[in-house]
Short mmCIF file of N, CA and C in Angstrom, two decimals:
data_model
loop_
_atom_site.label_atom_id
_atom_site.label_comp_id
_atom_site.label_asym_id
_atom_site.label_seq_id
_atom_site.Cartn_x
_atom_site.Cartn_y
_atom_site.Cartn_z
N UNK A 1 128.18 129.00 -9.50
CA UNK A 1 127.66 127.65 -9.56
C UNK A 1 126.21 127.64 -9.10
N UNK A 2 125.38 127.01 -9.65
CA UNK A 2 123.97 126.68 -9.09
C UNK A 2 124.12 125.57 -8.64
N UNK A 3 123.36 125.64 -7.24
CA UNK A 3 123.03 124.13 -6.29
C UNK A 3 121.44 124.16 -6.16
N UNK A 4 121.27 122.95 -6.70
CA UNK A 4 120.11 122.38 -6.65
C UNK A 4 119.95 121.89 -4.97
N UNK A 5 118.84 121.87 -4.32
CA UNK A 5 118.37 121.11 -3.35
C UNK A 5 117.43 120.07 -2.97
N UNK A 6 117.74 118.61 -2.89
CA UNK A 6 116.72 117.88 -3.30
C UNK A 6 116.83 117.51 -1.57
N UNK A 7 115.65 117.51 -0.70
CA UNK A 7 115.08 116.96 0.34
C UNK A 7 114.97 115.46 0.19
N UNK A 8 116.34 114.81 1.15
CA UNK A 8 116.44 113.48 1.37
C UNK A 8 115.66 113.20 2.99
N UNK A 9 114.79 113.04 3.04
CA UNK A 9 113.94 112.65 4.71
C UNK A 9 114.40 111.31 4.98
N UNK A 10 114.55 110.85 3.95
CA UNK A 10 114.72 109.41 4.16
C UNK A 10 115.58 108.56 3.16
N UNK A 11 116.93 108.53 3.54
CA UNK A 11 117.76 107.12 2.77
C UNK A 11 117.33 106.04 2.68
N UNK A 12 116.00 105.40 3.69
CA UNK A 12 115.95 104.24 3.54
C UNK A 12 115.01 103.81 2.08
N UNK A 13 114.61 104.49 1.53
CA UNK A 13 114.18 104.63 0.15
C UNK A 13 114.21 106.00 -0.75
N UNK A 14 114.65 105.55 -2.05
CA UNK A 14 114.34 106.92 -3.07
C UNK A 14 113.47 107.91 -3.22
N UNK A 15 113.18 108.86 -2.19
CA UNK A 15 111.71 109.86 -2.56
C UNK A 15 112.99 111.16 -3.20
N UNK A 16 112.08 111.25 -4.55
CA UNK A 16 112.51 112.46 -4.64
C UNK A 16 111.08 113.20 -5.47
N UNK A 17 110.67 114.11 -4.39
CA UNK A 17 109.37 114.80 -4.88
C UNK A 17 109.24 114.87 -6.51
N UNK A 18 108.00 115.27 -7.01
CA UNK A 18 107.40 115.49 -8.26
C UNK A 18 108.12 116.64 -8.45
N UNK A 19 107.89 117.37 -7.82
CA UNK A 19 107.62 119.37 -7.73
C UNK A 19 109.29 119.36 -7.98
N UNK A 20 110.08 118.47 -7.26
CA UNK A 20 111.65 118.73 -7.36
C UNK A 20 112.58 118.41 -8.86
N UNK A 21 111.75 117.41 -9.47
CA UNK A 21 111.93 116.60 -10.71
C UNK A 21 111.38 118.06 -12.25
N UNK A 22 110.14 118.51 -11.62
CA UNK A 22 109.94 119.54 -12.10
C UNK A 22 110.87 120.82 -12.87
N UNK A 23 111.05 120.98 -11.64
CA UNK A 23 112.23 122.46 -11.06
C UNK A 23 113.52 121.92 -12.48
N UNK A 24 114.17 120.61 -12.40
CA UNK A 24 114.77 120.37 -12.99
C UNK A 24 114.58 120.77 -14.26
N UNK A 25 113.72 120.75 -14.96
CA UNK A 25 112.99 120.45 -16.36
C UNK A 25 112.79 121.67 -16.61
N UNK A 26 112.18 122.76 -15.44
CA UNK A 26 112.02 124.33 -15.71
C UNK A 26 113.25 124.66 -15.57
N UNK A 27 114.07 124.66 -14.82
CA UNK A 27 115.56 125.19 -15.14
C UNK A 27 116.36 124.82 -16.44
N UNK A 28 116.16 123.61 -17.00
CA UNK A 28 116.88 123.34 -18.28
C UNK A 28 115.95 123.83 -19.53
N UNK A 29 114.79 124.16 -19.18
CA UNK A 29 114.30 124.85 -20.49
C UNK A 29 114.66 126.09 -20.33
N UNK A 30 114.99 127.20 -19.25
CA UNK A 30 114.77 128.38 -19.10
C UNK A 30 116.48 128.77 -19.36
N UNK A 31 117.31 128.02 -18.77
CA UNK A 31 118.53 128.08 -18.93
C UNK A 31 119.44 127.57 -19.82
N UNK A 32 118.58 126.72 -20.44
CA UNK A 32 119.48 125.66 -21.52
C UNK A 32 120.02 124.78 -20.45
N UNK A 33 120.45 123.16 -21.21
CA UNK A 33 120.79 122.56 -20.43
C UNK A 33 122.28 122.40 -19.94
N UNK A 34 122.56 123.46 -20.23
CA UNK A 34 124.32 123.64 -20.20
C UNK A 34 124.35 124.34 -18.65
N UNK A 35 123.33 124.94 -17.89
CA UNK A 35 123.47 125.09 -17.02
C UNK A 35 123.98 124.10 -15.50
N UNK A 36 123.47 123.09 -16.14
CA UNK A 36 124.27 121.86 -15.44
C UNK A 36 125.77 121.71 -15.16
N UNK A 37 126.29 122.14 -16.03
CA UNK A 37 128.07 121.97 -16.42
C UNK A 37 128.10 122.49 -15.14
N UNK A 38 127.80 123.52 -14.61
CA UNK A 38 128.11 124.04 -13.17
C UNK A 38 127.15 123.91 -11.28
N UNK A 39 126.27 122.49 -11.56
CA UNK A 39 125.63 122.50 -11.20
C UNK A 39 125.88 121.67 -10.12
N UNK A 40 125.73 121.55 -9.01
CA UNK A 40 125.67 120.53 -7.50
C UNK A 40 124.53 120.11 -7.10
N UNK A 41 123.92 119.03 -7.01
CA UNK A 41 122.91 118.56 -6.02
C UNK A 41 123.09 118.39 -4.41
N UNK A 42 122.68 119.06 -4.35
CA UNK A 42 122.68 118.78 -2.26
C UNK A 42 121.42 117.56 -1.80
N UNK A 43 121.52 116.98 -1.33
CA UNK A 43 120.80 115.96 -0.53
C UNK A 43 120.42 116.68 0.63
N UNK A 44 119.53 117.41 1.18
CA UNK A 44 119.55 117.89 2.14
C UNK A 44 118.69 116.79 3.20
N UNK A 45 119.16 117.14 4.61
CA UNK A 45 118.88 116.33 6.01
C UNK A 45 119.18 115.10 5.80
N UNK A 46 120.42 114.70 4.50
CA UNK A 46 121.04 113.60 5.07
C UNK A 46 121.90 113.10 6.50
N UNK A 47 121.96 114.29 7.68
CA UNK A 47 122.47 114.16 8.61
C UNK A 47 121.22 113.38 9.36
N UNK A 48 120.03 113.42 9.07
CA UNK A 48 119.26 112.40 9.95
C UNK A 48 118.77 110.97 9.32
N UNK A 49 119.75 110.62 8.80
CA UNK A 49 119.59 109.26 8.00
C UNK A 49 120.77 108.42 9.02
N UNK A 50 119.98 107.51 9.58
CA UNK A 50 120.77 106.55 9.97
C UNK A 50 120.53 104.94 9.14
N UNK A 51 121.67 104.04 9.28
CA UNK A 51 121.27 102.43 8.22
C UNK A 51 120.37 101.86 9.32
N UNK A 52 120.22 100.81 8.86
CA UNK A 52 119.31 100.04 9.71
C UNK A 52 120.43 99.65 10.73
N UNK A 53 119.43 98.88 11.76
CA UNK A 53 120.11 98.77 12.94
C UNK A 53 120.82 97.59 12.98
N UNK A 54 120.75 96.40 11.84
CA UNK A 54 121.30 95.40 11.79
C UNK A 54 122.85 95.34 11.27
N UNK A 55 122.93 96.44 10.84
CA UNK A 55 124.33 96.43 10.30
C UNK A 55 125.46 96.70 11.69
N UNK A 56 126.43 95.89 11.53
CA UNK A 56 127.08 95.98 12.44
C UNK A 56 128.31 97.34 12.83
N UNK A 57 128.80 97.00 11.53
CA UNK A 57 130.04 97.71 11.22
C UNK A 57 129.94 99.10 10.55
N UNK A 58 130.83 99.91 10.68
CA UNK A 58 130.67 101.14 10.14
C UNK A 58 131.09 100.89 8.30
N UNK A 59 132.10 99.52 8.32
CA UNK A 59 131.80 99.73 6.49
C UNK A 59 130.78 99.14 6.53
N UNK A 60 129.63 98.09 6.62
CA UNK A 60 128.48 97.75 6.25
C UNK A 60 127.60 98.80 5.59
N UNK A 61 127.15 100.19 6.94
CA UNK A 61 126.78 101.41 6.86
C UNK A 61 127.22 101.85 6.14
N UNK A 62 128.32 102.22 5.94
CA UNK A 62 128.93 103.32 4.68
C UNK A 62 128.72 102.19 3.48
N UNK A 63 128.65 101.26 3.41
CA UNK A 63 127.88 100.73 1.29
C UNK A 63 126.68 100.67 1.64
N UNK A 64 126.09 100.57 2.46
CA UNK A 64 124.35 101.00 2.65
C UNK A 64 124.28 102.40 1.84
N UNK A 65 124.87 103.38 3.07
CA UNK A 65 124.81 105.26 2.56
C UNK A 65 125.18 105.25 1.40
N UNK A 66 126.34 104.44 0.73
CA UNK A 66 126.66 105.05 -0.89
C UNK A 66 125.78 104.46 -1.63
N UNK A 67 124.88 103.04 -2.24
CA UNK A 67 124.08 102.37 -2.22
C UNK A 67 122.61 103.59 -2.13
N UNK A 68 122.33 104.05 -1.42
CA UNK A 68 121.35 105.08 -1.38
C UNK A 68 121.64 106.01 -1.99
N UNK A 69 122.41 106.83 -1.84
CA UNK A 69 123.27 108.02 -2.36
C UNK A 69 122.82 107.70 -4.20
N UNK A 70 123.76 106.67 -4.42
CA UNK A 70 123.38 105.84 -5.82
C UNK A 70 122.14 105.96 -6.53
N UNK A 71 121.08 105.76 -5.58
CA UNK A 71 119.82 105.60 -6.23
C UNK A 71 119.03 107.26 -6.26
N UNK A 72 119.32 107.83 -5.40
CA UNK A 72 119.28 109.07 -5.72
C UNK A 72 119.63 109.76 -6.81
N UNK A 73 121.04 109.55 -7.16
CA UNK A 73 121.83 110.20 -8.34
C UNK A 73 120.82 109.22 -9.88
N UNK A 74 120.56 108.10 -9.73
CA UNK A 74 120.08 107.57 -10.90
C UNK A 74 118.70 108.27 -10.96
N UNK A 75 118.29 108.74 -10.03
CA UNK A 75 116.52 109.29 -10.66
C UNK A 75 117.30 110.90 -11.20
N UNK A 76 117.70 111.28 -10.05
CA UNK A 76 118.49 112.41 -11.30
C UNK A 76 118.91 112.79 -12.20
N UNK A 77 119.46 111.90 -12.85
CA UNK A 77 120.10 111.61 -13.89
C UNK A 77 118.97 111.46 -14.90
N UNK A 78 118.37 110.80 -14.64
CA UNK A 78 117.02 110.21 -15.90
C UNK A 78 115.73 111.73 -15.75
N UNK A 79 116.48 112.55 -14.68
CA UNK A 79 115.20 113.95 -15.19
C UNK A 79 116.26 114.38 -15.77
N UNK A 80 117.54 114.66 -15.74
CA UNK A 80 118.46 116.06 -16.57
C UNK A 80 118.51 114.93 -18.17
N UNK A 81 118.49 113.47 -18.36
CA UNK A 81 118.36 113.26 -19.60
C UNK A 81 117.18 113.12 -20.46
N UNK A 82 115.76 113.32 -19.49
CA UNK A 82 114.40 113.48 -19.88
C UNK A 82 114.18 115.66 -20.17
N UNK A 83 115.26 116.38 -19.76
CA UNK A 83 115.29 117.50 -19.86
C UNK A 83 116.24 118.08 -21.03
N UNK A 84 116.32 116.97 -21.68
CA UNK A 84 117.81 117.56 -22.63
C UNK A 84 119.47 117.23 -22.37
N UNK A 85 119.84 116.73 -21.40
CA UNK A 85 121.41 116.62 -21.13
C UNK A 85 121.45 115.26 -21.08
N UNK A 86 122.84 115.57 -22.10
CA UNK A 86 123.20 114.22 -22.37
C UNK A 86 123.73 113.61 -21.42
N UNK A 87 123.21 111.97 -21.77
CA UNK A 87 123.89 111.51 -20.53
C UNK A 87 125.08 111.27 -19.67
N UNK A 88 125.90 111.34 -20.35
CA UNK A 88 127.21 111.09 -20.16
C UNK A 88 127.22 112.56 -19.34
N UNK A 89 126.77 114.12 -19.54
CA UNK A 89 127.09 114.68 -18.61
C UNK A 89 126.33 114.67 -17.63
N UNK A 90 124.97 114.38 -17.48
CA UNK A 90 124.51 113.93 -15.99
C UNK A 90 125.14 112.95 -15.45
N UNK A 91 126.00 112.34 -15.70
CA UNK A 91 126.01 111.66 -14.64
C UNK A 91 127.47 112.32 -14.12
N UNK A 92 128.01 113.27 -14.71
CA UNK A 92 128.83 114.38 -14.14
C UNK A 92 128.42 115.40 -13.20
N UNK A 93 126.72 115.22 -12.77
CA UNK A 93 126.87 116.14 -12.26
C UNK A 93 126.71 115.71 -10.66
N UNK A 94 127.78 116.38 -9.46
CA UNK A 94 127.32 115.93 -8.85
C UNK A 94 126.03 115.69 -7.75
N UNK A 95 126.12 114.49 -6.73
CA UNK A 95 125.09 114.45 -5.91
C UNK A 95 125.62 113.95 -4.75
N UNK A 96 125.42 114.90 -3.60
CA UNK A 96 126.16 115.08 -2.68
C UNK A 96 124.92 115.00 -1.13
N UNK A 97 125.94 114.15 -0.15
CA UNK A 97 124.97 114.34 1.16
C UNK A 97 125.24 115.75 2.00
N UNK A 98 124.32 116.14 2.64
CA UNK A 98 124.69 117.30 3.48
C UNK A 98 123.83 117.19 4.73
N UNK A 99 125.03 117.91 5.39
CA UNK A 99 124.35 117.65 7.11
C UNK A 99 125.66 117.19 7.88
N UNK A 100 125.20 116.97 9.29
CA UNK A 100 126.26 116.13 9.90
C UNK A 100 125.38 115.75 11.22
N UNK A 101 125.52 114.48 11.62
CA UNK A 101 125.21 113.84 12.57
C UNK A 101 125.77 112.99 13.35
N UNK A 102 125.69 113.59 14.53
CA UNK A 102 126.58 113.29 15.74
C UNK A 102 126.43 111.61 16.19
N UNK A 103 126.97 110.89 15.99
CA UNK A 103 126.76 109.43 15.95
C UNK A 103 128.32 108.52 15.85
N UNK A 104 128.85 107.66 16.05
CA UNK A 104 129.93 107.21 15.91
C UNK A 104 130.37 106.99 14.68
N UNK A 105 129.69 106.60 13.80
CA UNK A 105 129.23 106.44 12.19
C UNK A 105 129.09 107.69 11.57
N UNK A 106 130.57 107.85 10.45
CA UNK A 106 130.99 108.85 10.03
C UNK A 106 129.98 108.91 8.43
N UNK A 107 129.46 110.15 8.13
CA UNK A 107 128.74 109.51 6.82
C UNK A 107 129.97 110.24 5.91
N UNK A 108 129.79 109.54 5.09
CA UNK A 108 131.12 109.66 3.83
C UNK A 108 130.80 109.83 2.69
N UNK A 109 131.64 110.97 2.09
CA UNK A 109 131.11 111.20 0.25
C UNK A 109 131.37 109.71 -0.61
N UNK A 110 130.21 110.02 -1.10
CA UNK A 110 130.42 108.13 -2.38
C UNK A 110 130.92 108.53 -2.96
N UNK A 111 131.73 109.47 -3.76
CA UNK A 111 132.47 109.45 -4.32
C UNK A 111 134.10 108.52 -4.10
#
């Protein structure tokens, strides 16, 4: 399987570098875009993403985190279908948080 790594610094908005959007576009020309079929996105240093402080509850937080998570996977999606893959399988592929942070507030796969 190939895992992609996209540097999440920050949930509280969508950055996902140029250079990373790139990588995408050079891997599906070099590999064909079928390389995806086996492909994972990691979110990396989503363990230092906390919601804002107004949210009370831990479900508030967890549809905040999936809600982010979300908008992540949609810029992804629109480089693997600006790279050749159809859409219907980007949005198969997944995009996942990684990390863990010690906090009472469990972060949870959106899936």
């Amino acid at each position: 399987a190939v895992i992609s790594s996209v540097y999440s610094k920050d949930l509280g908005y969508c950055s996902v570098e140029v250079s990373e959007l790139e990588a995408i576009k050079q891997l599906s020309q070099v590999f064909t875009p079928k390389i995806w079929d086996t492909a994972v996105f990691a979110l990396t240093f989503a363990n230092r993403v906390l919601p804002p402080s107004e949210m009370d509850t831990d479900e508030q937080a967890a549809e905040w985190f999936k809600k982010r998570i979300k908008e992540f996977q949609e810029v992804i999606v629109r480089a693997l279908v600006e790279s050749g893959v159809p859409q219907d399988k980007a949005r198969e592929v997944p995009v996942i948080p990684t990390g863990y942070h010690k906090s009472t507030r469990q972060m949870l796969n959106p899936r």
